[in-house]
mmCIF file of C-alpha atoms in Angstrom:
data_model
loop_
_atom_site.group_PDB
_atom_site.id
_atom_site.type_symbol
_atom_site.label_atom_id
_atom_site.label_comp_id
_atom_site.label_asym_id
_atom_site.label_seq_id
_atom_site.Cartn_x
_atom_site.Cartn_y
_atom_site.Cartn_z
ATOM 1 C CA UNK A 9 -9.777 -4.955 -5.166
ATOM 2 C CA UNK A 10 -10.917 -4.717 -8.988
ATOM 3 C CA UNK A 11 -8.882 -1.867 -10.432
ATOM 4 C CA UNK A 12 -9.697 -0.825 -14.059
ATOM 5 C CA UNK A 13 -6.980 0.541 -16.467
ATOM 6 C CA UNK A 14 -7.533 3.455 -18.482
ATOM 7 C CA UNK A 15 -5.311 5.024 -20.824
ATOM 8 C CA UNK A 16 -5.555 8.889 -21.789
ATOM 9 C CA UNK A 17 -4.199 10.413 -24.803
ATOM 10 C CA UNK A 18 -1.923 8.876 -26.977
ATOM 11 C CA UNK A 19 -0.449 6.730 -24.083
ATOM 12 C CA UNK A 20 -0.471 3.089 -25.180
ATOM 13 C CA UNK A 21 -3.641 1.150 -23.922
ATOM 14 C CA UNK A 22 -3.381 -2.226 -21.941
ATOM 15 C CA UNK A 23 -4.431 -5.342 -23.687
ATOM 16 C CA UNK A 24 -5.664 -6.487 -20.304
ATOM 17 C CA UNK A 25 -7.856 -3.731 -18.692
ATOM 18 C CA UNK A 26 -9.104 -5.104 -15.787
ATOM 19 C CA UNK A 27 -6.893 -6.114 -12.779
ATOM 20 C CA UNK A 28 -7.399 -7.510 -9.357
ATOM 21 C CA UNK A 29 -5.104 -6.193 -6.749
ATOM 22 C CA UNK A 30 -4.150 -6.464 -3.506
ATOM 23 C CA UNK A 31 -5.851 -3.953 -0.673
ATOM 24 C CA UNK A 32 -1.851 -3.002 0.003
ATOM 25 C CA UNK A 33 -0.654 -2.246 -3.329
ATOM 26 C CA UNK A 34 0.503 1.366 -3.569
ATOM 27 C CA UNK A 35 0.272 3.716 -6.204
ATOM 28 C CA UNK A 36 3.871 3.253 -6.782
ATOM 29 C CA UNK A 37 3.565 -0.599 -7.095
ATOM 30 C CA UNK A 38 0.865 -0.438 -9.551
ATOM 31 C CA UNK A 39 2.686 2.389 -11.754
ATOM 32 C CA UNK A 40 5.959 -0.130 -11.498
ATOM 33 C CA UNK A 41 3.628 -2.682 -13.000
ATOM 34 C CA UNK A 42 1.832 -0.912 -15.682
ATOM 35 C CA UNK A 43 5.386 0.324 -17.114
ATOM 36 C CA UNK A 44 6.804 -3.292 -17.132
ATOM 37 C CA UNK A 45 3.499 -4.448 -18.640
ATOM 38 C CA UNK A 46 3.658 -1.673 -21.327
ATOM 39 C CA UNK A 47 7.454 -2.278 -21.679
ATOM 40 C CA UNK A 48 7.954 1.594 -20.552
ATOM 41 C CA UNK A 49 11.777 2.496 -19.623
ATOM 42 C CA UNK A 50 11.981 2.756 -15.810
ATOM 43 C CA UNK A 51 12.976 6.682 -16.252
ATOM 44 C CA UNK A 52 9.641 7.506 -18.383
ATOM 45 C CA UNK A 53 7.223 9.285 -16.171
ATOM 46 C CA UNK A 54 3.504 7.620 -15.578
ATOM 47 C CA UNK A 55 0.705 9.954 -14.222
ATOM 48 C CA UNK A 56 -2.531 8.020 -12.491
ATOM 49 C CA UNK A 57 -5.147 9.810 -11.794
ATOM 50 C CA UNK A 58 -8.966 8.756 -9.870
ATOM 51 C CA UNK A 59 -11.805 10.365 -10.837
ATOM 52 C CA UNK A 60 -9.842 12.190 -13.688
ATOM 53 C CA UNK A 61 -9.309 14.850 -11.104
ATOM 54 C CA UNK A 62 -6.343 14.159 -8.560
ATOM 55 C CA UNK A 63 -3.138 12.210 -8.813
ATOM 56 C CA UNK A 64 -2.956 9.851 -5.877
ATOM 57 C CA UNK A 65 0.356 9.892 -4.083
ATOM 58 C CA UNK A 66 2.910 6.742 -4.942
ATOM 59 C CA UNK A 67 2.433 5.324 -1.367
ATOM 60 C CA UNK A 68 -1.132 5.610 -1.387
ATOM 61 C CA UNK A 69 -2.807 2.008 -0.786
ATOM 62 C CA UNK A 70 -5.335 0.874 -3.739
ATOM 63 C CA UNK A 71 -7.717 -0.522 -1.101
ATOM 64 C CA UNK A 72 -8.163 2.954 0.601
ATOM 65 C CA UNK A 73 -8.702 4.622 -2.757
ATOM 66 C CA UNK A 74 -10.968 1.758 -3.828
ATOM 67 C CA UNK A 75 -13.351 2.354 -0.187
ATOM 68 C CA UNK A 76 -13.582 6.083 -1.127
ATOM 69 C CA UNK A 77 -13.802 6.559 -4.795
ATOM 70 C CA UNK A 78 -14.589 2.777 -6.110
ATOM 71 C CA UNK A 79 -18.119 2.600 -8.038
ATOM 72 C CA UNK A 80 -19.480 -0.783 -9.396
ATOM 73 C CA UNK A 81 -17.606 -2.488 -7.385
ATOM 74 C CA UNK A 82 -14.269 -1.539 -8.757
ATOM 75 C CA UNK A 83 -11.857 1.543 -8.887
ATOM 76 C CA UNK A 84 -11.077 3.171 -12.041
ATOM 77 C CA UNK A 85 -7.437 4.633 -12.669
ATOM 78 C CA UNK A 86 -6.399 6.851 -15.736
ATOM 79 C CA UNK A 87 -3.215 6.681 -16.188
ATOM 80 C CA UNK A 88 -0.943 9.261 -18.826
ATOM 81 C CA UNK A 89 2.412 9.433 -19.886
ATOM 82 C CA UNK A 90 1.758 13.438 -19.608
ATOM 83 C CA UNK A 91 0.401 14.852 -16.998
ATOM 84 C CA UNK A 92 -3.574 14.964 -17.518
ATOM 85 C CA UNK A 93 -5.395 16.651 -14.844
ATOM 86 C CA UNK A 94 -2.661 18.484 -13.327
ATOM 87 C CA UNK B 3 -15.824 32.778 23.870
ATOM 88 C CA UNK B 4 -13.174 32.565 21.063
ATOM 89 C CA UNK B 5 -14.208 33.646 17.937
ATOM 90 C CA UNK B 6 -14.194 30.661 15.229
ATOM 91 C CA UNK B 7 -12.399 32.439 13.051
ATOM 92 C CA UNK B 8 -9.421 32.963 15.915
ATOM 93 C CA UNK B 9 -9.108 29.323 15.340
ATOM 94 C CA UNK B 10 -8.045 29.117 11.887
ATOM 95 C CA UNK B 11 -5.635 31.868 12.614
ATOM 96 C CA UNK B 12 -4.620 29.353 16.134
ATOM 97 C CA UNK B 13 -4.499 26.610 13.786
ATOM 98 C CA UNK B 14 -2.453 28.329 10.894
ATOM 99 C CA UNK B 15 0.608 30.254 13.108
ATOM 100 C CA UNK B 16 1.174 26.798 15.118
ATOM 101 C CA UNK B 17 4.665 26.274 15.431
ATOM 102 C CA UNK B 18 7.179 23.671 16.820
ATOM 103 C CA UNK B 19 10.359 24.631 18.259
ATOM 104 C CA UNK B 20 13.039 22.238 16.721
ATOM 105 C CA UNK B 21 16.505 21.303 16.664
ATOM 106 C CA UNK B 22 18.425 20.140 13.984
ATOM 107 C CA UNK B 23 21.559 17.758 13.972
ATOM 108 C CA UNK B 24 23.922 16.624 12.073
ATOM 109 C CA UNK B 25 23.989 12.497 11.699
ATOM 110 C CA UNK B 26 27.392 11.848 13.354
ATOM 111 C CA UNK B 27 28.639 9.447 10.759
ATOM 112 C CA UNK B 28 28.242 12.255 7.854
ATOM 113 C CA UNK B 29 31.508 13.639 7.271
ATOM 114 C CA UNK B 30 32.141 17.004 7.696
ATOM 115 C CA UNK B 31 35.138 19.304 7.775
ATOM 116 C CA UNK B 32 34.583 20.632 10.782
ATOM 117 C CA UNK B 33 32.320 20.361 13.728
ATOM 118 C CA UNK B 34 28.515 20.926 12.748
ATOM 119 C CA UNK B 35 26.622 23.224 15.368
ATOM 120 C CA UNK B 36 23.259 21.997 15.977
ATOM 121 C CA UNK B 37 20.593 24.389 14.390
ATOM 122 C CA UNK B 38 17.493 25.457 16.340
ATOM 123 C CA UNK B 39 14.408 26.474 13.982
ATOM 124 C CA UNK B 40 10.379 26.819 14.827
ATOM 125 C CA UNK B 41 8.720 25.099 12.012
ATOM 126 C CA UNK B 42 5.119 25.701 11.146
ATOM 127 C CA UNK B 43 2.906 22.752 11.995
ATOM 128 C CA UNK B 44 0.717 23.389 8.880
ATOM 129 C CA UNK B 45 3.888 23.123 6.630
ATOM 130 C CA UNK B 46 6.164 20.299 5.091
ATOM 131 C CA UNK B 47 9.691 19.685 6.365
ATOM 132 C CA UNK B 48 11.242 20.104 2.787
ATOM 133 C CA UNK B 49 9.363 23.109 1.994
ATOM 134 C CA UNK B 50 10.743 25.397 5.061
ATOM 135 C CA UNK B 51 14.397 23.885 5.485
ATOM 136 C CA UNK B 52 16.503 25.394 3.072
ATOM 137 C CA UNK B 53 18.529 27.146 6.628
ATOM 138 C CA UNK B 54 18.950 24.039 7.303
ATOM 139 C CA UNK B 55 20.561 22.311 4.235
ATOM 140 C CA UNK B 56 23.026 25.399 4.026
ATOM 141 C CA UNK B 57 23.870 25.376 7.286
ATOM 142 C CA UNK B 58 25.061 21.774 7.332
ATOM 143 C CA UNK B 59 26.278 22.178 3.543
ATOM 144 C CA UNK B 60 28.779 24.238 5.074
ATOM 145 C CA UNK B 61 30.752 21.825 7.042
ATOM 146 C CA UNK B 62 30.407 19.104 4.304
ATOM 147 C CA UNK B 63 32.321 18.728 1.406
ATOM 148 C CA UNK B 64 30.177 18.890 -2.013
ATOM 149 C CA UNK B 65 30.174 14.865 -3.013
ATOM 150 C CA UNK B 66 29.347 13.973 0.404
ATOM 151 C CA UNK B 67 25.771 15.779 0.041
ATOM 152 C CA UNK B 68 22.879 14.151 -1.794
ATOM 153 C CA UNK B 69 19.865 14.752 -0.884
ATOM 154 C CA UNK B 70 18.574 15.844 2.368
ATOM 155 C CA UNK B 71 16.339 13.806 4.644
ATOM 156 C CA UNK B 72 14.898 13.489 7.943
ATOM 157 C CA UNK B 73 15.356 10.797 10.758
ATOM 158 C CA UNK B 74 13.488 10.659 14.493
ATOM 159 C CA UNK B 75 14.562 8.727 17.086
ATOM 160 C CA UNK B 76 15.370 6.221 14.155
ATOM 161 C CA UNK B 77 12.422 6.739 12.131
ATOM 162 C CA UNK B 78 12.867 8.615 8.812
ATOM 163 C CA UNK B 79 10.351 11.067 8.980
ATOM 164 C CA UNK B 80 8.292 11.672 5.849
ATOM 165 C CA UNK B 81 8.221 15.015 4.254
ATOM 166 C CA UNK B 82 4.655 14.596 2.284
ATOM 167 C CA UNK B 83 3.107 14.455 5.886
ATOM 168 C CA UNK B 84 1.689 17.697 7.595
ATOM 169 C CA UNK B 85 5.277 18.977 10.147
ATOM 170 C CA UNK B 86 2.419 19.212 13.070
ATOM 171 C CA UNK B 87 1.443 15.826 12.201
ATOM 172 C CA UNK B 88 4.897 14.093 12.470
ATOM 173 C CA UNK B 89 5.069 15.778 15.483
ATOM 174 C CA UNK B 90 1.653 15.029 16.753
ATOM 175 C CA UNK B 91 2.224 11.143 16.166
ATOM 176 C CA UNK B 92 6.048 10.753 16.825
ATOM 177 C CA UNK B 93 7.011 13.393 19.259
ATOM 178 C CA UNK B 94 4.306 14.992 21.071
ATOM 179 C CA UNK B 95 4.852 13.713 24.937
ATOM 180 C CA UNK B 96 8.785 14.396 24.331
ATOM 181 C CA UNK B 97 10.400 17.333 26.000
ATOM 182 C CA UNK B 98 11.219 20.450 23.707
ATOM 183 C CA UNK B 99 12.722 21.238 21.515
ATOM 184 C CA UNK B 100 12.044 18.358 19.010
ATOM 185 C CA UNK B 101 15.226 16.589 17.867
ATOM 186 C CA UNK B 102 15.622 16.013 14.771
ATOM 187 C CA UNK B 103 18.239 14.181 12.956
ATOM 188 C CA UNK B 104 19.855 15.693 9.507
ATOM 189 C CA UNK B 105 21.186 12.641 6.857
ATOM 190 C CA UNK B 106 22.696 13.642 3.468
ATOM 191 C CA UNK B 107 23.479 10.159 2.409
ATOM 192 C CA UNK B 108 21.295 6.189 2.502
ATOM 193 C CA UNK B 109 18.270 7.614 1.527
ATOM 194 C CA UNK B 110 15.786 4.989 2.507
ATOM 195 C CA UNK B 111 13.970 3.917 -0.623
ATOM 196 C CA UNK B 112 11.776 1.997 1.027
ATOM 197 C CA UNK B 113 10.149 4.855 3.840
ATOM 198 C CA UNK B 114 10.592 8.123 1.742
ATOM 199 C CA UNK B 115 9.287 9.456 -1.206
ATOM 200 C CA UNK B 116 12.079 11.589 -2.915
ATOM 201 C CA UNK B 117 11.940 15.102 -3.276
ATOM 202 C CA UNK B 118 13.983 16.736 -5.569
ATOM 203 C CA UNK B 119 12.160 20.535 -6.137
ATOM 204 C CA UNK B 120 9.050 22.368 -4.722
ATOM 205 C CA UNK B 121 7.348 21.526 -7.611
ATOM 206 C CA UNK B 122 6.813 18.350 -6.120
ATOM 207 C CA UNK B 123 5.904 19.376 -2.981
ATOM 208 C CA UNK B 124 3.380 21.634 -4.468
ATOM 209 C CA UNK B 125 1.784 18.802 -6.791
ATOM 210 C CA UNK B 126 1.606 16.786 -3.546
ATOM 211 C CA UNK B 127 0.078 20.014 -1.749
ATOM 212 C CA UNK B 128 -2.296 20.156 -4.772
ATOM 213 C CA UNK B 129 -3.115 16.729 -5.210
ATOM 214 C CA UNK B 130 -4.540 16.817 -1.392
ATOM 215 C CA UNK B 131 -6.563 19.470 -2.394
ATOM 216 C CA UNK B 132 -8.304 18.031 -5.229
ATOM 217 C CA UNK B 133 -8.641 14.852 -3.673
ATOM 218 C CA UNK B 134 -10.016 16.270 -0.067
ATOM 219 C CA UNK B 135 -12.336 18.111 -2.824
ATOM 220 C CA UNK B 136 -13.600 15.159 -4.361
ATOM 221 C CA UNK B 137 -14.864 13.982 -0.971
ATOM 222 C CA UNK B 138 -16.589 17.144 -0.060
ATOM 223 C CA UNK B 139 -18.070 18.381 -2.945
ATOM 224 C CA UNK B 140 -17.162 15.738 -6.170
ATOM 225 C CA UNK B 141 -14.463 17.752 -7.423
ATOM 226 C CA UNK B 142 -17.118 20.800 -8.138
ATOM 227 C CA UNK B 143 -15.306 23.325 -5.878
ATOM 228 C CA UNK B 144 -11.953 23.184 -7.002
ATOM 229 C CA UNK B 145 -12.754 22.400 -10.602
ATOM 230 C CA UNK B 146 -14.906 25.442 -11.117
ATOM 231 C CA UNK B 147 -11.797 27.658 -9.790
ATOM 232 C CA UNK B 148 -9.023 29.223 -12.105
ATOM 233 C CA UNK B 149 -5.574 27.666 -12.221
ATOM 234 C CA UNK B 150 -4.660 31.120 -10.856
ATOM 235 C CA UNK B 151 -6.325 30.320 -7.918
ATOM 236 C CA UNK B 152 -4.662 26.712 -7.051
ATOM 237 C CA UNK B 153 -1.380 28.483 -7.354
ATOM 238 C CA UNK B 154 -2.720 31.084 -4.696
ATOM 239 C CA UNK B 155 -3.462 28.295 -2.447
ATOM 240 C CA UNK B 156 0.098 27.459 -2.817
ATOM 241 C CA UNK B 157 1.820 30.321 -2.605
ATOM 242 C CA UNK B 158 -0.222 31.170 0.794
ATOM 243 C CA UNK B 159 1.180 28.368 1.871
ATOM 244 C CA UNK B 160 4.608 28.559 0.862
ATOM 245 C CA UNK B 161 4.561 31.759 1.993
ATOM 246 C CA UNK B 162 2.938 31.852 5.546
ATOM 247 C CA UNK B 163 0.233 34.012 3.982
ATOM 248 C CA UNK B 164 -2.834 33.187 5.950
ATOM 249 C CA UNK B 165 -5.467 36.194 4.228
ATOM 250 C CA UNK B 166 -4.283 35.451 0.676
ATOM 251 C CA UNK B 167 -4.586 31.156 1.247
ATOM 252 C CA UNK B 168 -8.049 31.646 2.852
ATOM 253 C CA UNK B 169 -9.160 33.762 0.591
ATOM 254 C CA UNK B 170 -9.301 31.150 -2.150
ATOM 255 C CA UNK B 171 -9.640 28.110 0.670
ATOM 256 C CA UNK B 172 -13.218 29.329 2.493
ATOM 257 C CA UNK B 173 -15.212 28.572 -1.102
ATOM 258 C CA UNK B 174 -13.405 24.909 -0.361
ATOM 259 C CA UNK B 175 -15.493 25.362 3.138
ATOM 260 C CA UNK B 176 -18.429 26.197 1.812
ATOM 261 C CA UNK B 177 -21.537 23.697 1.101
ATOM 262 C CA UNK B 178 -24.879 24.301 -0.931
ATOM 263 C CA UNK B 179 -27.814 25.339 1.363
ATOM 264 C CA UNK B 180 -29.450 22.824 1.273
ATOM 265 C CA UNK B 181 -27.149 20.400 2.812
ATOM 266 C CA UNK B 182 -25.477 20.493 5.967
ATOM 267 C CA UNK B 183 -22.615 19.841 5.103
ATOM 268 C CA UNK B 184 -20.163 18.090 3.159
ATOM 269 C CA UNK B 185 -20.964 15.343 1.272
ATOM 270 C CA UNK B 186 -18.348 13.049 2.932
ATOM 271 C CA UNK B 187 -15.075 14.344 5.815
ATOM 272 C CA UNK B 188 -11.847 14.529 4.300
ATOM 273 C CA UNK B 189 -9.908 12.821 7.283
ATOM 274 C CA UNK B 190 -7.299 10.088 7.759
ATOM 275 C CA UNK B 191 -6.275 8.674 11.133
ATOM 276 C CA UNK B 192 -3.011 7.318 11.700
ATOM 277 C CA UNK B 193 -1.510 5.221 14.349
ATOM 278 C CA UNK B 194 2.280 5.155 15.319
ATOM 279 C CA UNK B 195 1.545 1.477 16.743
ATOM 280 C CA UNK B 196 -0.011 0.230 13.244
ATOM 281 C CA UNK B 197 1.489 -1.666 10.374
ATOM 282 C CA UNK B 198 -1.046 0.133 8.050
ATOM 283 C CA UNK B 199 -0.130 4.141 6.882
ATOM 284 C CA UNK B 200 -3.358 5.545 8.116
ATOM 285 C CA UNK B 201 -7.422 4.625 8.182
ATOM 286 C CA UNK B 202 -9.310 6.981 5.190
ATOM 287 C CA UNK B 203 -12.865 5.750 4.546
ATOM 288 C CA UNK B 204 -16.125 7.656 3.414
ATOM 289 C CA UNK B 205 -17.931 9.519 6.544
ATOM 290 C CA UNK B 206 -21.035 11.781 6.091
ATOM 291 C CA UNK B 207 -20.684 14.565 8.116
ATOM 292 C CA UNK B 208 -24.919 14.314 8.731
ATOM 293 C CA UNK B 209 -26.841 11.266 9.849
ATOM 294 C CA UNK B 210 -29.702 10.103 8.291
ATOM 295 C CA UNK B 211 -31.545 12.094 10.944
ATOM 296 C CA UNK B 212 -30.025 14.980 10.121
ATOM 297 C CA UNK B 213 -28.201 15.677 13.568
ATOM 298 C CA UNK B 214 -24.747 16.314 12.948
ATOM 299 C CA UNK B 215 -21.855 13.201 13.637
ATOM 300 C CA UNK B 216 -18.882 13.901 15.787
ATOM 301 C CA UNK B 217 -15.433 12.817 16.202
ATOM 302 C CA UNK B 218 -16.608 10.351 18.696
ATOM 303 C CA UNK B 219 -19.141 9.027 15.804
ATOM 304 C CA UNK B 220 -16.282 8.818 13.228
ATOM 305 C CA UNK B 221 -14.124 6.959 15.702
ATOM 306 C CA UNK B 222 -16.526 4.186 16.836
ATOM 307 C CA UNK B 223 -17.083 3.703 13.158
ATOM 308 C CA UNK B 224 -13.655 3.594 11.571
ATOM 309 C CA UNK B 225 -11.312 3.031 14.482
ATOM 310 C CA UNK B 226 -13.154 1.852 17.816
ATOM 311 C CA UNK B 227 -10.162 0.639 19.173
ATOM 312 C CA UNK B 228 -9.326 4.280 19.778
ATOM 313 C CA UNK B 229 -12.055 4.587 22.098
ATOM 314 C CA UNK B 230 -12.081 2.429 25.141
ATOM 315 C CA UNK B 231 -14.873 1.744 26.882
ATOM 316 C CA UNK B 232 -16.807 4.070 28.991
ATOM 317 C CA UNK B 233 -15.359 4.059 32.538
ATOM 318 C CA UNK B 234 -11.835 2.972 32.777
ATOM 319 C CA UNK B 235 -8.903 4.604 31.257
ATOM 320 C CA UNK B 236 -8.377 6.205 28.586
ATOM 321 C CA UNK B 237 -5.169 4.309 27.369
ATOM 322 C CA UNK B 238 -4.946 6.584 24.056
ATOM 323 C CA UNK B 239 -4.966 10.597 22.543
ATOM 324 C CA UNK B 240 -6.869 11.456 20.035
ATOM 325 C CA UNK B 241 -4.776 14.405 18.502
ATOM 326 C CA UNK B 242 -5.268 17.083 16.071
ATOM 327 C CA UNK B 243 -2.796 20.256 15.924
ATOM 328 C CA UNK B 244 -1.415 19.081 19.412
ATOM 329 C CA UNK B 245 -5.095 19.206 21.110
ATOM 330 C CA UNK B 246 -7.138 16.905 22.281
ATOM 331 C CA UNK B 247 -10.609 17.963 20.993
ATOM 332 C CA UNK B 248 -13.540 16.700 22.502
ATOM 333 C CA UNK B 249 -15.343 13.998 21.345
ATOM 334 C CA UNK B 250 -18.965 15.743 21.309
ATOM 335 C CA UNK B 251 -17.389 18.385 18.667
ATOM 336 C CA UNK B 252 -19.225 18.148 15.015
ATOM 337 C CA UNK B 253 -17.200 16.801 12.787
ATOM 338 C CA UNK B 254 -18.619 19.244 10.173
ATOM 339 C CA UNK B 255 -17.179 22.201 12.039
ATOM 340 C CA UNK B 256 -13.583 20.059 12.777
ATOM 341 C CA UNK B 257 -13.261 19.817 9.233
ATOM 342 C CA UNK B 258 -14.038 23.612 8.828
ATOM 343 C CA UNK B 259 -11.613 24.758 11.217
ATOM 344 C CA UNK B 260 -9.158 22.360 11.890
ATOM 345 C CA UNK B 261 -8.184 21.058 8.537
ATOM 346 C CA UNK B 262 -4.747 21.322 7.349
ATOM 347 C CA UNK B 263 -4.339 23.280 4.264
ATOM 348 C CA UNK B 264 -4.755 20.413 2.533
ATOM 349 C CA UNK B 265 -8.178 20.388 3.767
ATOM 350 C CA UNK B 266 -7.710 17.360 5.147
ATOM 351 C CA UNK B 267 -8.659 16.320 9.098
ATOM 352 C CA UNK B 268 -5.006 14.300 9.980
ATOM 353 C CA UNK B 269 -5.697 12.677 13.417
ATOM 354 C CA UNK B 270 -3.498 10.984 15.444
ATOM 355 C CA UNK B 271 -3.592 8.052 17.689
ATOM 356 C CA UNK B 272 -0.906 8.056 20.597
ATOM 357 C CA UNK B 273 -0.490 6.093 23.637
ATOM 358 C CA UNK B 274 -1.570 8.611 26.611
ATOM 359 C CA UNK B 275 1.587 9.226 28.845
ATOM 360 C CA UNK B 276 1.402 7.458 31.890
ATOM 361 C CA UNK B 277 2.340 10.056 34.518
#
């Protein structure tokens, strides 16, 4: 699954943007990833949102999201040190 | 013939008559009396047990509790999922009560989210919502509302109000004129047998035609295996709310009337009981 990294507000971007995951990943796997990646401290929260309208819950599987709200072939996922969209 | 509205008020008041014990290698002070609650099927197990955590919190000393969580029959039982649906999936051919298992200590990482306040069940709660919305009507519904009334969809919930959550929750059931419908079902299947968490894909509620699809439609399409050919037995239950609906019904009116608050259609797969 192609899964495209956004960042929101002053959250540091991703030098790499554009990821390809596995159909299994959860929510909570890809969050664990992005905060290595953007050398976040484990404690610091990390909001993802699809759509820019709902935060997904951490066991959610990327493939599911990516069958329901993918477009262009790929999913797109905001993610926010603060929470965003509530 | 029942009214439809009777069934969102069937739906809402469902309960499940449980009983709560202690984990026998907690350590208490003194013996811990089982504790018999009905919990509301539309509910979450962290949001209506605080009885129970003080109950058992009084036989325990204070460093032995951490927090609270769930077991059945060996399976920890996940508090972001519907009560009715735990029950529906892990417990429904079991005699009453339910028994459920109380653990204060070993929270399993690996099965449970954590849940440390309400707030968290209510961004869960709200995050269903909003998501379930996108599906229906691309986020219009539940963006156009006021924050104030999110938090009255919560607070119907949290507390058993049924008027003052569907108040705010029938413009969520409501569709332009012009359609049918819903642009796609908010639903997700699960299966106690399956190594996946559940089945959620994009279903239109219309076909092409414009006749209406029903639960037997959105089965052959995203689980056929739950439908076994025409004569011969039925080896599985397709369950919503502890019902078997049948497979003719609309899936349009299903999600109308027996979503969970959420808004969401949670189905379960069981093996049918053999007797």
């Amino acid at each position: 699954v192609d899964v495209l990294l956004k960042a929101v507000g002053d959250t540091p971007i991703m030098k790499t943007k554009k990821w390809a995951v596995e159909r299994t990943r959860t929510i909570q796997g890809l969050v664990d990833f992005i905060k290595k990646f953007l050398k976040l401290v484990a404690s610091e929260q990390l909001f993802i949102y699809v759509n820019q309208s709902f935060a997904p819950s951490p066991d959610q599987e990327v493939g599911t999201l990516y069958e329901c709200f993918g477009s262009d072939g790929k999913l797109v996922l905001h993610y926010c040190k603060t929470q965003a969209w509530g | 013939m029942t009214d439809d509205k009777d069934v969102l008020r069937d739906v809402w008041f469902g309960r499940i008559p449980t009983c709560f014990t202690l984990y026998q290698d907690e350590i208490t002070e003194r013996e811990a009396e089982p504790y018999y609650l009905l919990l509301p099927r539309i509910s979450y197990l962290t949001l209506v047990t605080d009885k129970v955590k003080k109950h058992f919190q009084k036989v325990m000393r204070q460093e032995e509790v951490s927090e609270i969580w769930f077991e059945y029959e060996g399976t920890p039982l996940k508090w972001h999922y519907p009560i009715g649906l735990l029950f529906d999936l892990h417990a429904s051919n079991t005699a009453l009560p339910w028994s459920i298992t109380v653990h204060f200590k070993n929270f399993p990482e690996k099965d449970l989210l954590h849940c440390h306040s309400k707030d968290v069940i209510e961004a869960h709660f709200m995050a269903c919502i909003k998501e379930a919305d996108a599906l229906k009507h691309k986020s219009q519904v539940i963006n156009e509302m006021q924050k104030k009334d999110h938090k009255q969809l919560w607070m119907g919930l949290q507390n058993d109000k049924f008027e003052q959550f569907w108040a705010i929750n029938r413009k969520l059931m409501e569709y332009p004129p012009e359609d049918n419908g819903f642009r796609y079902i908010p639903f997700r299947i699960y299966q106690a047998t399956t190594e996946r968490p559940f089945i959620q894909k994009l279903f239109r509620p219309i076909a092409s035609g414009g006749q209406l699809h029903t639960l037997g439609d959105l089965l052959k399409d995203v689980c056929p295996s739950a439908i076994s050919p025409e004569d011969g037995e039925q080896k599985t239950q397709v369950m919503i709310h502890g019902i078997e609906p049948m497979l003719e019904t609309p899936i349009q009116w299903l999600s109308e009337h027996m979503s969970y608050p959420d808004n969401f259609l949670h189905i379960s797969i069981i093996p049918r009981p053999t007797d």
